[in-house]
mmCIF file of C-alpha atoms in Angstrom:
data_model
loop_
_atom_site.group_PDB
_atom_site.id
_atom_site.type_symbol
_atom_site.label_atom_id
_atom_site.label_comp_id
_atom_site.label_asym_id
_atom_site.label_seq_id
_atom_site.Cartn_x
_atom_site.Cartn_y
_atom_site.Cartn_z
ATOM 1 C CA MET A 23 -25.423 44.817 -0.342
ATOM 2 C CA SER A 24 -22.926 47.046 -2.103
ATOM 3 C CA PHE A 25 -20.617 45.876 -4.849
ATOM 4 C CA THR A 26 -17.467 43.772 -4.577
ATOM 5 C CA PRO A 27 -14.632 44.697 -6.969
ATOM 6 C CA LEU A 28 -13.316 41.878 -9.129
ATOM 7 C CA PRO A 29 -9.502 41.894 -8.783
ATOM 8 C CA ASP A 30 -6.915 41.854 -11.547
ATOM 9 C CA THR A 31 -8.880 43.652 -14.271
ATOM 10 C CA ARG A 32 -7.744 46.668 -16.301
ATOM 11 C CA ALA A 33 -11.123 48.435 -16.056
ATOM 12 C CA PRO A 34 -13.129 48.333 -12.806
ATOM 13 C CA VAL A 35 -15.505 45.349 -12.633
ATOM 14 C CA ARG A 36 -18.031 45.794 -9.798
ATOM 15 C CA VAL A 37 -20.007 42.729 -8.710
ATOM 16 C CA TRP A 38 -23.396 42.778 -6.938
ATOM 17 C CA THR A 39 -23.222 39.168 -5.785
ATOM 18 C CA ASP A 40 -20.714 36.824 -4.176
ATOM 19 C CA PRO A 41 -17.905 36.464 -6.763
ATOM 20 C CA ASP A 42 -17.214 32.956 -5.453
ATOM 21 C CA ALA A 43 -20.742 31.953 -6.484
ATOM 22 C CA ILE A 44 -20.180 32.912 -10.138
ATOM 23 C CA GLU A 45 -19.319 29.991 -12.408
ATOM 24 C CA GLU A 46 -15.742 29.911 -13.683
ATOM 25 C CA GLN A 47 -16.776 30.398 -17.334
ATOM 26 C CA ALA A 48 -18.633 33.591 -16.447
ATOM 27 C CA LEU A 49 -15.722 34.905 -14.339
ATOM 28 C CA ARG A 50 -13.414 34.330 -17.292
ATOM 29 C CA GLN A 51 -15.786 36.299 -19.523
ATOM 30 C CA LEU A 52 -15.929 39.174 -17.039
ATOM 31 C CA ARG A 53 -12.142 39.372 -16.876
ATOM 32 C CA ASN A 54 -11.956 39.278 -20.680
ATOM 33 C CA ILE A 55 -14.422 42.161 -20.882
ATOM 34 C CA GLY A 56 -12.558 44.147 -18.224
ATOM 35 C CA ALA A 57 -9.339 43.740 -20.215
ATOM 36 C CA LEU A 58 -10.666 45.370 -23.399
ATOM 37 C CA PRO A 59 -8.977 48.724 -24.080
ATOM 38 C CA TRP A 60 -12.275 50.460 -24.875
ATOM 39 C CA VAL A 61 -14.049 49.471 -21.642
ATOM 40 C CA GLU A 62 -14.576 52.201 -19.054
ATOM 41 C CA GLY A 63 -16.122 49.869 -16.474
ATOM 42 C CA VAL A 64 -18.396 46.860 -15.920
ATOM 43 C CA ALA A 65 -21.244 46.363 -13.434
ATOM 44 C CA VAL A 66 -22.189 42.752 -12.725
ATOM 45 C CA MET A 67 -25.750 42.082 -11.628
ATOM 46 C CA PRO A 68 -26.788 39.403 -9.087
ATOM 47 C CA ASP A 69 -28.449 37.326 -11.830
ATOM 48 C CA VAL A 70 -25.143 36.997 -13.718
ATOM 49 C CA HIS A 71 -24.416 33.809 -15.664
ATOM 50 C CA PHE A 72 -22.393 32.606 -18.633
ATOM 51 C CA GLY A 73 -23.436 33.896 -22.069
ATOM 52 C CA LYS A 74 -22.142 34.197 -25.617
ATOM 53 C CA GLY A 75 -19.175 36.559 -25.642
ATOM 54 C CA ALA A 76 -20.359 38.575 -22.659
ATOM 55 C CA THR A 77 -22.028 37.353 -19.503
ATOM 56 C CA VAL A 78 -25.773 37.691 -19.164
ATOM 57 C CA GLY A 79 -26.415 40.093 -16.318
ATOM 58 C CA SER A 80 -23.610 42.540 -17.137
ATOM 59 C CA VAL A 81 -23.518 46.271 -17.838
ATOM 60 C CA ILE A 82 -20.600 47.315 -20.028
ATOM 61 C CA ALA A 83 -19.639 50.968 -20.469
ATOM 62 C CA MET A 84 -17.349 51.583 -23.472
ATOM 63 C CA ARG A 85 -15.754 54.700 -24.890
ATOM 64 C CA GLN A 86 -16.173 55.109 -28.640
ATOM 65 C CA ALA A 87 -16.906 51.402 -29.158
ATOM 66 C CA VAL A 88 -19.644 48.792 -28.919
ATOM 67 C CA SER A 89 -19.613 44.989 -29.108
ATOM 68 C CA PRO A 90 -22.568 43.506 -31.044
ATOM 69 C CA ALA A 91 -22.158 40.101 -29.346
ATOM 70 C CA ALA A 92 -22.366 41.799 -25.948
ATOM 71 C CA VAL A 93 -25.766 43.138 -26.957
ATOM 72 C CA GLY A 94 -26.762 39.680 -28.142
ATOM 73 C CA VAL A 95 -29.059 38.368 -30.844
ATOM 74 C CA ASP A 96 -32.369 39.405 -29.251
ATOM 75 C CA ILE A 97 -31.809 43.131 -29.656
ATOM 76 C CA GLY A 98 -34.153 45.167 -27.489
ATOM 77 C CA CYS A 99 -35.527 42.203 -25.557
ATOM 78 C CA GLY A 100 -37.373 43.426 -22.503
ATOM 79 C CA MET A 101 -40.524 43.585 -20.422
ATOM 80 C CA SER A 102 -43.864 45.391 -20.382
ATOM 81 C CA ALA A 103 -46.497 45.424 -17.646
ATOM 82 C CA VAL A 104 -49.707 47.227 -16.784
ATOM 83 C CA ARG A 105 -51.804 47.340 -13.620
ATOM 84 C CA THR A 106 -55.537 46.854 -14.065
ATOM 85 C CA SER A 107 -58.550 47.919 -12.010
ATOM 86 C CA LEU A 108 -59.467 44.276 -11.406
ATOM 87 C CA THR A 109 -58.838 42.220 -8.283
ATOM 88 C CA ALA A 110 -58.494 38.475 -7.801
ATOM 89 C CA SER A 111 -62.219 38.149 -7.042
ATOM 90 C CA ASP A 112 -63.044 39.423 -10.558
ATOM 91 C CA LEU A 113 -61.197 36.535 -12.219
ATOM 92 C CA PRO A 114 -63.031 33.286 -13.068
ATOM 93 C CA ASP A 115 -62.276 30.162 -11.043
ATOM 94 C CA ASP A 116 -61.238 28.350 -14.225
ATOM 95 C CA LEU A 117 -58.455 30.307 -15.937
ATOM 96 C CA ALA A 118 -57.899 27.835 -18.779
ATOM 97 C CA PRO A 119 -60.295 29.634 -21.198
ATOM 98 C CA LEU A 120 -58.459 32.912 -20.551
ATOM 99 C CA ARG A 121 -55.095 31.291 -21.331
ATOM 100 C CA SER A 122 -56.554 29.790 -24.512
ATOM 101 C CA ALA A 123 -57.892 33.185 -25.580
ATOM 102 C CA ILE A 124 -54.476 34.790 -25.056
ATOM 103 C CA GLU A 125 -52.777 32.059 -27.091
ATOM 104 C CA ALA A 126 -55.361 32.535 -29.873
ATOM 105 C CA ALA A 127 -54.776 36.311 -30.008
ATOM 106 C CA ILE A 128 -50.974 36.370 -29.772
ATOM 107 C CA PRO A 129 -48.807 33.946 -31.810
ATOM 108 C CA VAL A 130 -46.156 32.099 -29.801
ATOM 109 C CA GLY A 131 -43.008 30.164 -30.708
ATOM 110 C CA PHE A 132 -42.046 30.520 -34.373
ATOM 111 C CA ALA A 133 -45.598 31.535 -35.342
ATOM 112 C CA LYS A 134 -46.652 34.892 -36.755
ATOM 113 C CA HIS A 135 -49.918 36.717 -37.474
ATOM 114 C CA ASP A 136 -51.789 35.623 -40.599
ATOM 115 C CA ARG A 137 -52.379 39.298 -41.340
ATOM 116 C CA MET A 138 -50.150 42.202 -40.384
ATOM 117 C CA VAL A 139 -51.560 43.889 -37.265
ATOM 118 C CA ASP A 140 -53.078 47.297 -38.069
ATOM 119 C CA PRO A 141 -52.146 49.663 -35.189
ATOM 120 C CA ARG A 142 -55.140 51.873 -36.011
ATOM 121 C CA ARG A 143 -57.500 49.078 -35.019
ATOM 122 C CA LEU A 144 -55.926 48.425 -31.625
ATOM 123 C CA ARG A 145 -57.446 50.249 -28.690
ATOM 124 C CA GLY A 146 -54.881 51.801 -26.364
ATOM 125 C CA LEU A 147 -51.916 51.501 -28.734
ATOM 126 C CA GLU A 148 -49.797 54.538 -29.604
ATOM 127 C CA GLN A 149 -50.547 55.491 -33.193
ATOM 128 C CA GLY A 150 -47.574 57.717 -33.991
ATOM 129 C CA GLY A 151 -44.627 56.943 -36.214
ATOM 130 C CA TRP A 152 -45.665 53.612 -37.696
ATOM 131 C CA ASP A 153 -45.362 54.665 -41.350
ATOM 132 C CA ASP A 154 -41.928 56.177 -40.777
ATOM 133 C CA PHE A 155 -40.833 53.133 -38.771
ATOM 134 C CA TRP A 156 -41.623 50.718 -41.615
ATOM 135 C CA ARG A 157 -40.178 53.112 -44.209
ATOM 136 C CA ARG A 158 -36.850 52.916 -42.360
ATOM 137 C CA PHE A 159 -36.792 49.139 -42.927
ATOM 138 C CA ASP A 160 -35.545 49.989 -46.424
ATOM 139 C CA ASP A 161 -32.438 51.591 -44.844
ATOM 140 C CA LEU A 162 -31.414 48.405 -42.999
ATOM 141 C CA ASP A 163 -28.622 46.046 -44.032
ATOM 142 C CA ARG A 164 -29.400 44.940 -47.572
ATOM 143 C CA ARG A 165 -29.010 41.285 -46.545
ATOM 144 C CA VAL A 166 -32.255 41.388 -44.525
ATOM 145 C CA GLN A 167 -34.449 43.128 -47.096
ATOM 146 C CA GLN A 168 -36.127 39.835 -48.049
ATOM 147 C CA LEU A 169 -37.325 39.489 -44.420
ATOM 148 C CA ARG A 170 -39.644 42.501 -44.469
ATOM 149 C CA ASP A 171 -42.852 40.470 -44.825
ATOM 150 C CA ARG A 172 -41.869 38.144 -41.985
ATOM 151 C CA ALA A 173 -40.900 41.071 -39.753
ATOM 152 C CA GLN A 174 -44.239 42.758 -40.393
ATOM 153 C CA HIS A 175 -46.249 39.615 -39.629
ATOM 154 C CA GLN A 176 -44.218 38.845 -36.490
ATOM 155 C CA MET A 177 -44.938 42.300 -35.075
ATOM 156 C CA GLY A 178 -47.089 41.560 -32.039
ATOM 157 C CA SER A 179 -45.881 37.973 -31.490
ATOM 158 C CA LEU A 180 -44.186 36.384 -28.485
ATOM 159 C CA GLY A 181 -41.464 33.976 -29.624
ATOM 160 C CA GLY A 182 -40.193 31.078 -27.534
ATOM 161 C CA GLY A 183 -37.531 30.261 -24.954
ATOM 162 C CA ASN A 184 -37.912 32.349 -21.815
ATOM 163 C CA HIS A 185 -40.426 34.743 -23.386
ATOM 164 C CA PHE A 186 -43.819 34.749 -21.699
ATOM 165 C CA ILE A 187 -47.175 36.425 -21.141
ATOM 166 C CA GLU A 188 -48.645 36.435 -17.644
ATOM 167 C CA VAL A 189 -51.665 37.440 -15.631
ATOM 168 C CA CYS A 190 -50.437 38.248 -12.110
ATOM 169 C CA LEU A 191 -51.811 39.202 -8.708
ATOM 170 C CA GLU A 192 -50.187 41.831 -6.501
ATOM 171 C CA GLN A 193 -48.934 40.473 -3.189
ATOM 172 C CA GLY A 194 -49.344 42.430 0.056
ATOM 173 C CA GLY A 195 -49.786 46.146 0.650
ATOM 174 C CA ASP A 196 -52.825 48.325 -0.012
ATOM 175 C CA ASP A 197 -53.313 46.778 -3.468
ATOM 176 C CA GLU A 198 -53.281 43.130 -2.378
ATOM 177 C CA GLY A 199 -54.894 41.022 -5.096
ATOM 178 C CA ARG A 200 -54.788 43.668 -7.858
ATOM 179 C CA VAL A 201 -54.492 42.106 -11.316
ATOM 180 C CA TRP A 202 -51.490 42.936 -13.493
ATOM 181 C CA LEU A 203 -50.661 41.936 -17.055
ATOM 182 C CA MET A 204 -47.027 41.293 -17.935
ATOM 183 C CA LEU A 205 -45.041 40.102 -20.944
ATOM 184 C CA HIS A 206 -41.461 39.461 -22.010
ATOM 185 C CA SER A 207 -40.289 39.531 -25.632
ATOM 186 C CA GLY A 208 -37.913 41.236 -28.052
ATOM 187 C CA SER A 209 -37.145 41.900 -31.711
ATOM 188 C CA ARG A 210 -38.060 38.422 -32.969
ATOM 189 C CA ASN A 211 -36.338 36.993 -36.052
ATOM 190 C CA ILE A 212 -35.419 40.332 -37.608
ATOM 191 C CA GLY A 213 -33.361 41.348 -34.558
ATOM 192 C CA LYS A 214 -31.556 38.003 -34.607
ATOM 193 C CA GLU A 215 -30.762 38.269 -38.325
ATOM 194 C CA LEU A 216 -29.419 41.804 -38.003
ATOM 195 C CA ALA A 217 -27.316 40.899 -34.951
ATOM 196 C CA GLU A 218 -25.722 37.834 -36.528
ATOM 197 C CA ARG A 219 -24.747 39.720 -39.677
ATOM 198 C CA HIS A 220 -23.064 42.513 -37.739
ATOM 199 C CA MET A 221 -21.347 40.099 -35.340
ATOM 200 C CA ALA A 222 -19.782 38.335 -38.336
ATOM 201 C CA VAL A 223 -18.528 41.659 -39.737
ATOM 202 C CA ALA A 224 -17.027 42.681 -36.379
ATOM 203 C CA ARG A 225 -15.109 39.405 -35.976
ATOM 204 C CA GLY A 226 -13.370 40.044 -39.305
ATOM 205 C CA LEU A 227 -12.059 43.541 -38.524
ATOM 206 C CA PRO A 228 -8.248 43.833 -38.067
ATOM 207 C CA HIS A 229 -8.374 45.654 -34.709
ATOM 208 C CA ASN A 230 -10.206 42.621 -33.227
ATOM 209 C CA ALA A 231 -7.598 40.052 -34.315
ATOM 210 C CA ASP A 232 -5.861 39.673 -30.940
ATOM 211 C CA LEU A 233 -8.833 39.711 -28.579
ATOM 212 C CA PRO A 234 -9.025 37.024 -25.857
ATOM 213 C CA ASP A 235 -12.478 36.125 -27.196
ATOM 214 C CA ARG A 236 -13.449 36.908 -30.792
ATOM 215 C CA ASP A 237 -17.082 37.147 -29.667
ATOM 216 C CA LEU A 238 -16.079 40.384 -27.932
ATOM 217 C CA ALA A 239 -15.215 42.003 -31.271
ATOM 218 C CA VAL A 240 -16.153 45.678 -31.371
ATOM 219 C CA PHE A 241 -17.054 48.384 -33.826
ATOM 220 C CA LEU A 242 -15.208 51.684 -33.390
ATOM 221 C CA ALA A 243 -16.709 55.167 -33.563
ATOM 222 C CA GLY A 244 -16.201 57.023 -36.813
ATOM 223 C CA THR A 245 -16.158 53.904 -38.993
ATOM 224 C CA PRO A 246 -18.777 52.895 -41.570
ATOM 225 C CA GLU A 247 -19.208 49.553 -39.768
ATOM 226 C CA MET A 248 -20.150 51.329 -36.531
ATOM 227 C CA ALA A 249 -22.552 53.650 -38.370
ATOM 228 C CA ALA A 250 -24.261 50.697 -40.067
ATOM 229 C CA TYR A 251 -24.576 48.753 -36.807
ATOM 230 C CA ARG A 252 -25.979 51.699 -34.858
ATOM 231 C CA ARG A 253 -28.551 52.373 -37.591
ATOM 232 C CA ASP A 254 -29.769 48.765 -37.480
ATOM 233 C CA LEU A 255 -29.445 48.539 -33.688
ATOM 234 C CA TRP A 256 -31.643 51.585 -33.002
ATOM 235 C CA TRP A 257 -34.251 50.296 -35.461
ATOM 236 C CA ALA A 258 -34.295 46.807 -33.906
ATOM 237 C CA GLN A 259 -34.610 48.276 -30.411
ATOM 238 C CA GLU A 260 -37.606 50.261 -31.627
ATOM 239 C CA TYR A 261 -39.050 47.110 -33.239
ATOM 240 C CA ALA A 262 -38.808 45.327 -29.883
ATOM 241 C CA ARG A 263 -40.510 48.185 -28.043
ATOM 242 C CA ARG A 264 -43.320 48.378 -30.594
ATOM 243 C CA ASN A 265 -43.658 44.582 -30.608
ATOM 244 C CA ARG A 266 -44.306 44.580 -26.867
ATOM 245 C CA ALA A 267 -46.705 47.508 -27.190
ATOM 246 C CA VAL A 268 -48.761 45.673 -29.826
ATOM 247 C CA MET A 269 -48.826 42.500 -27.725
ATOM 248 C CA LEU A 270 -49.843 44.414 -24.611
ATOM 249 C CA ALA A 271 -52.689 46.075 -26.528
ATOM 250 C CA LEU A 272 -53.826 42.668 -27.815
ATOM 251 C CA LEU A 273 -53.591 41.238 -24.310
ATOM 252 C CA CYS A 274 -55.606 44.120 -22.844
ATOM 253 C CA ASN A 275 -58.294 43.539 -25.476
ATOM 254 C CA VAL A 276 -58.476 39.831 -24.583
ATOM 255 C CA LEU A 277 -59.041 40.654 -20.923
ATOM 256 C CA ARG A 278 -61.547 43.359 -21.873
ATOM 257 C CA GLU A 279 -63.572 40.798 -23.847
ATOM 258 C CA HIS A 280 -63.766 38.545 -20.790
ATOM 259 C CA LEU A 281 -64.178 41.322 -18.198
ATOM 260 C CA PRO A 282 -65.578 44.473 -19.894
ATOM 261 C CA GLN A 283 -65.372 46.563 -16.718
ATOM 262 C CA VAL A 284 -61.573 46.507 -16.693
ATOM 263 C CA ARG A 285 -59.588 49.759 -16.772
ATOM 264 C CA TYR A 286 -55.819 50.117 -17.205
ATOM 265 C CA ASP A 287 -53.109 52.311 -15.687
ATOM 266 C CA GLU A 288 -50.197 53.641 -17.735
ATOM 267 C CA PRO A 289 -48.008 50.760 -18.983
ATOM 268 C CA ILE A 290 -44.434 50.211 -17.835
ATOM 269 C CA SER A 291 -41.865 49.109 -20.429
ATOM 270 C CA CYS A 292 -38.124 48.506 -20.267
ATOM 271 C CA HIS A 293 -35.461 46.944 -22.463
ATOM 272 C CA HIS A 294 -32.902 44.612 -20.913
ATOM 273 C CA ASN A 295 -30.742 43.767 -23.984
ATOM 274 C CA TYR A 296 -29.745 47.071 -25.530
ATOM 275 C CA VAL A 297 -27.330 49.972 -25.968
ATOM 276 C CA SER A 298 -27.783 53.501 -24.672
ATOM 277 C CA GLU A 299 -25.741 56.710 -24.905
ATOM 278 C CA GLU A 300 -25.100 57.932 -21.338
ATOM 279 C CA THR A 301 -22.702 60.150 -19.385
ATOM 280 C CA TYR A 302 -20.972 59.346 -16.065
ATOM 281 C CA ASP A 303 -18.513 61.670 -14.332
ATOM 282 C CA GLY A 304 -18.493 63.798 -17.460
ATOM 283 C CA VAL A 305 -17.476 60.887 -19.676
ATOM 284 C CA GLU A 306 -19.739 59.966 -22.601
ATOM 285 C CA VAL A 307 -20.045 56.195 -22.931
ATOM 286 C CA LEU A 308 -22.034 53.625 -24.840
ATOM 287 C CA VAL A 309 -23.669 51.469 -22.159
ATOM 288 C CA THR A 310 -24.571 47.922 -23.169
ATOM 289 C CA ARG A 311 -27.022 46.225 -20.821
ATOM 290 C CA LYS A 312 -27.001 42.498 -21.553
ATOM 291 C CA GLY A 313 -29.579 41.083 -19.196
ATOM 292 C CA ALA A 314 -29.951 44.271 -17.142
ATOM 293 C CA ILE A 315 -32.471 47.106 -16.916
ATOM 294 C CA ARG A 316 -31.915 50.817 -16.536
ATOM 295 C CA ALA A 317 -32.591 51.824 -12.915
ATOM 296 C CA GLY A 318 -32.124 55.583 -12.946
ATOM 297 C CA ALA A 319 -33.520 57.509 -9.984
ATOM 298 C CA GLY A 320 -37.295 57.099 -10.084
ATOM 299 C CA ASP A 321 -37.334 54.857 -13.173
ATOM 300 C CA LEU A 322 -39.939 52.111 -13.007
ATOM 301 C CA GLY A 323 -38.694 48.726 -14.166
ATOM 302 C CA ILE A 324 -39.646 45.053 -14.190
ATOM 303 C CA ILE A 325 -37.651 42.151 -12.733
ATOM 304 C CA PRO A 326 -39.305 38.757 -13.333
ATOM 305 C CA GLY A 327 -38.507 35.535 -11.507
ATOM 306 C CA SER A 328 -39.615 32.368 -13.272
ATOM 307 C CA MET A 329 -42.914 30.820 -14.351
ATOM 308 C CA GLY A 330 -43.772 29.757 -10.815
ATOM 309 C CA THR A 331 -42.110 32.212 -8.445
ATOM 310 C CA GLY A 332 -43.430 35.703 -9.184
ATOM 311 C CA SER A 333 -41.944 39.029 -10.262
ATOM 312 C CA TYR A 334 -41.204 42.544 -9.050
ATOM 313 C CA ILE A 335 -42.057 46.023 -10.258
ATOM 314 C CA VAL A 336 -39.207 48.229 -9.045
ATOM 315 C CA ARG A 337 -38.202 51.875 -8.826
ATOM 316 C CA GLY A 338 -34.574 52.705 -9.595
ATOM 317 C CA ARG A 339 -32.272 54.365 -7.088
ATOM 318 C CA GLY A 340 -29.899 55.791 -9.725
ATOM 319 C CA ASN A 341 -26.706 54.174 -8.408
ATOM 320 C CA PRO A 342 -23.861 55.428 -10.649
ATOM 321 C CA ASP A 343 -21.512 52.638 -9.526
ATOM 322 C CA ALA A 344 -23.845 50.262 -11.417
ATOM 323 C CA TYR A 345 -24.310 52.693 -14.306
ATOM 324 C CA CYS A 346 -27.868 53.194 -12.996
ATOM 325 C CA SER A 347 -28.769 49.553 -13.641
ATOM 326 C CA ALA A 348 -30.325 46.491 -11.993
ATOM 327 C CA SER A 349 -30.846 42.828 -12.797
ATOM 328 C CA HIS A 350 -33.256 41.744 -15.534
ATOM 329 C CA GLY A 351 -34.573 38.721 -13.662
ATOM 330 C CA ALA A 352 -33.584 35.802 -11.477
ATOM 331 C CA GLY A 353 -31.008 34.499 -13.951
ATOM 332 C CA ARG A 354 -30.422 30.874 -14.858
ATOM 333 C CA ARG A 355 -28.509 28.632 -12.464
ATOM 334 C CA MET A 356 -28.339 25.776 -14.949
ATOM 335 C CA SER A 357 -28.367 25.462 -18.735
ATOM 336 C CA ARG A 358 -31.442 24.366 -20.652
ATOM 337 C CA ASN A 359 -29.923 20.971 -21.397
ATOM 338 C CA GLN A 360 -28.976 20.458 -17.758
ATOM 339 C CA ALA A 361 -32.508 21.391 -16.696
ATOM 340 C CA LYS A 362 -33.968 18.825 -19.087
ATOM 341 C CA ARG A 363 -31.661 16.171 -17.655
ATOM 342 C CA THR A 364 -32.396 17.146 -14.057
ATOM 343 C CA PHE A 365 -36.165 17.705 -13.963
ATOM 344 C CA THR A 366 -39.303 15.872 -15.103
ATOM 345 C CA THR A 367 -42.798 16.990 -16.064
ATOM 346 C CA GLU A 368 -43.883 15.901 -12.586
ATOM 347 C CA ASP A 369 -41.349 18.334 -11.116
ATOM 348 C CA LEU A 370 -42.663 21.049 -13.422
ATOM 349 C CA ALA A 371 -46.255 20.436 -12.329
ATOM 350 C CA ALA A 372 -45.245 20.579 -8.665
ATOM 351 C CA GLN A 373 -43.201 23.768 -9.038
ATOM 352 C CA THR A 374 -45.948 25.563 -11.007
ATOM 353 C CA ALA A 375 -48.839 24.434 -8.797
ATOM 354 C CA GLY A 376 -51.616 27.021 -8.847
ATOM 355 C CA VAL A 377 -50.483 28.524 -12.154
ATOM 356 C CA GLU A 378 -52.525 27.969 -15.327
ATOM 357 C CA CYS A 379 -49.702 27.134 -17.760
ATOM 358 C CA ARG A 380 -48.107 24.476 -19.930
ATOM 359 C CA LYS A 381 -46.769 21.542 -17.929
ATOM 360 C CA ASP A 382 -45.383 19.425 -20.763
ATOM 361 C CA PRO A 383 -41.838 18.328 -21.771
ATOM 362 C CA GLY A 384 -41.488 21.297 -24.137
ATOM 363 C CA VAL A 385 -41.112 23.766 -21.246
ATOM 364 C CA VAL A 386 -39.243 21.678 -18.654
ATOM 365 C CA ASP A 387 -36.135 23.780 -19.393
ATOM 366 C CA GLU A 388 -38.079 26.797 -18.068
ATOM 367 C CA ILE A 389 -38.896 25.143 -14.730
ATOM 368 C CA PRO A 390 -38.431 27.447 -11.704
ATOM 369 C CA GLY A 391 -35.724 25.123 -10.334
ATOM 370 C CA ALA A 392 -33.488 26.010 -13.294
ATOM 371 C CA TYR A 393 -33.377 29.634 -12.102
ATOM 372 C CA LYS A 394 -31.749 31.405 -9.171
ATOM 373 C CA ASP A 395 -33.789 32.380 -6.118
ATOM 374 C CA ILE A 396 -35.464 35.670 -7.082
ATOM 375 C CA VAL A 397 -35.822 36.678 -3.407
ATOM 376 C CA GLU A 398 -32.060 36.373 -2.909
ATOM 377 C CA VAL A 399 -31.387 38.231 -6.172
ATOM 378 C CA MET A 400 -33.583 41.113 -5.000
ATOM 379 C CA ALA A 401 -31.863 41.206 -1.590
ATOM 380 C CA GLN A 402 -28.473 41.622 -3.292
ATOM 381 C CA GLN A 403 -29.501 44.783 -5.129
ATOM 382 C CA LYS A 404 -31.249 46.863 -2.485
ATOM 383 C CA ASP A 405 -28.891 49.737 -3.271
ATOM 384 C CA LEU A 406 -29.943 49.603 -6.945
ATOM 385 C CA VAL A 407 -33.754 49.433 -6.721
ATOM 386 C CA GLU A 408 -36.635 49.560 -4.275
ATOM 387 C CA VAL A 409 -39.684 47.316 -4.639
ATOM 388 C CA PHE A 410 -42.797 49.051 -5.952
ATOM 389 C CA ALA A 411 -44.953 45.903 -6.220
ATOM 390 C CA HIS A 412 -44.484 42.163 -5.719
ATOM 391 C CA LEU A 413 -46.483 40.043 -8.193
ATOM 392 C CA LYS A 414 -47.361 36.340 -8.402
ATOM 393 C CA GLN A 415 -48.570 34.824 -11.676
ATOM 394 C CA VAL A 416 -51.818 32.876 -11.983
ATOM 395 C CA VAL A 417 -51.640 32.467 -15.790
ATOM 396 C CA CYS A 418 -48.434 31.955 -17.766
ATOM 397 C CA VAL A 419 -48.274 31.575 -21.553
ATOM 398 C CA LYS A 420 -45.049 30.163 -23.035
ATOM 399 C CA GLY A 421 -43.946 29.686 -26.628
#
């Protein structure tokens, strides 16, 4: 489908789903965003749902301004995936030991590595720039300097919530049954701490006093507040990218220990909570993708469903109406608390049948039934991406 314009907004708000299906809270947020004087336009993805300040599943193009709450607290959150040489027949019948090995190698939840991961000892990991990257920690907001040790030991760790690590099988086509590795994570605690500090600063600036939602407070170009935020933002986005790269290298090593014959293709990696400098129709804008991936022409990206429904590797079509973007996943159709009230562990077991994963009360809020139908979400964005590969998980690790 093509987009539907949302009426009665100052800036164009283009919607890639049925506007009547969007919850009222999210519609109110979208209209608030479209009313901001700095906004050039908004693209709304089919996985859109209510978020803090800005809707999750929105792409916001601003001139000379950026809203830290629109980026969110998990700066640089995104996905990485790699196709292996293995097929389903190479995997053991019992996948529980493989899941246990992954959980032993990669800390989940609030956990961190006992020792800082040494990139030089990880096969397949890019070696460049690590010393300079950690040196630049000293340039960050002074209020996070005491978090350096924690940030270093959380490098290469998963986190909790909707973050995951999966072993998947390709569905259909010439590569039916090919094994993929996939993971979803971001900038861990350090990204959250940086985001919250800058969000608090933005809310206190005079030019944000009369906004319809103080969580949409912005920094303006040419100000020291904007310079400080962009410095910390770029660093946190790099932290998230390197965090996923370390985890993927650890994950590849785990599989290599179990199946030494494995070989790997080039990895795919994409942010879906981040800011990028881009140009459309000759206008330079700061594009914030909050729950959206870049889908420029030919770009490979990753759109996951939920822990029982599978995922998609996609190739972007470069649609400028959507600021060359696509959805970041299926998107929640109910809150975590509502999911816990609605579903049981028995429901979770039924909906994740055939997947080696946790099936306990701690992950009921991540049950597939709490998410939108990924097949429908993909159908609504055919003019944004084409499917490169359809994957179905057989192992899922959650924090």
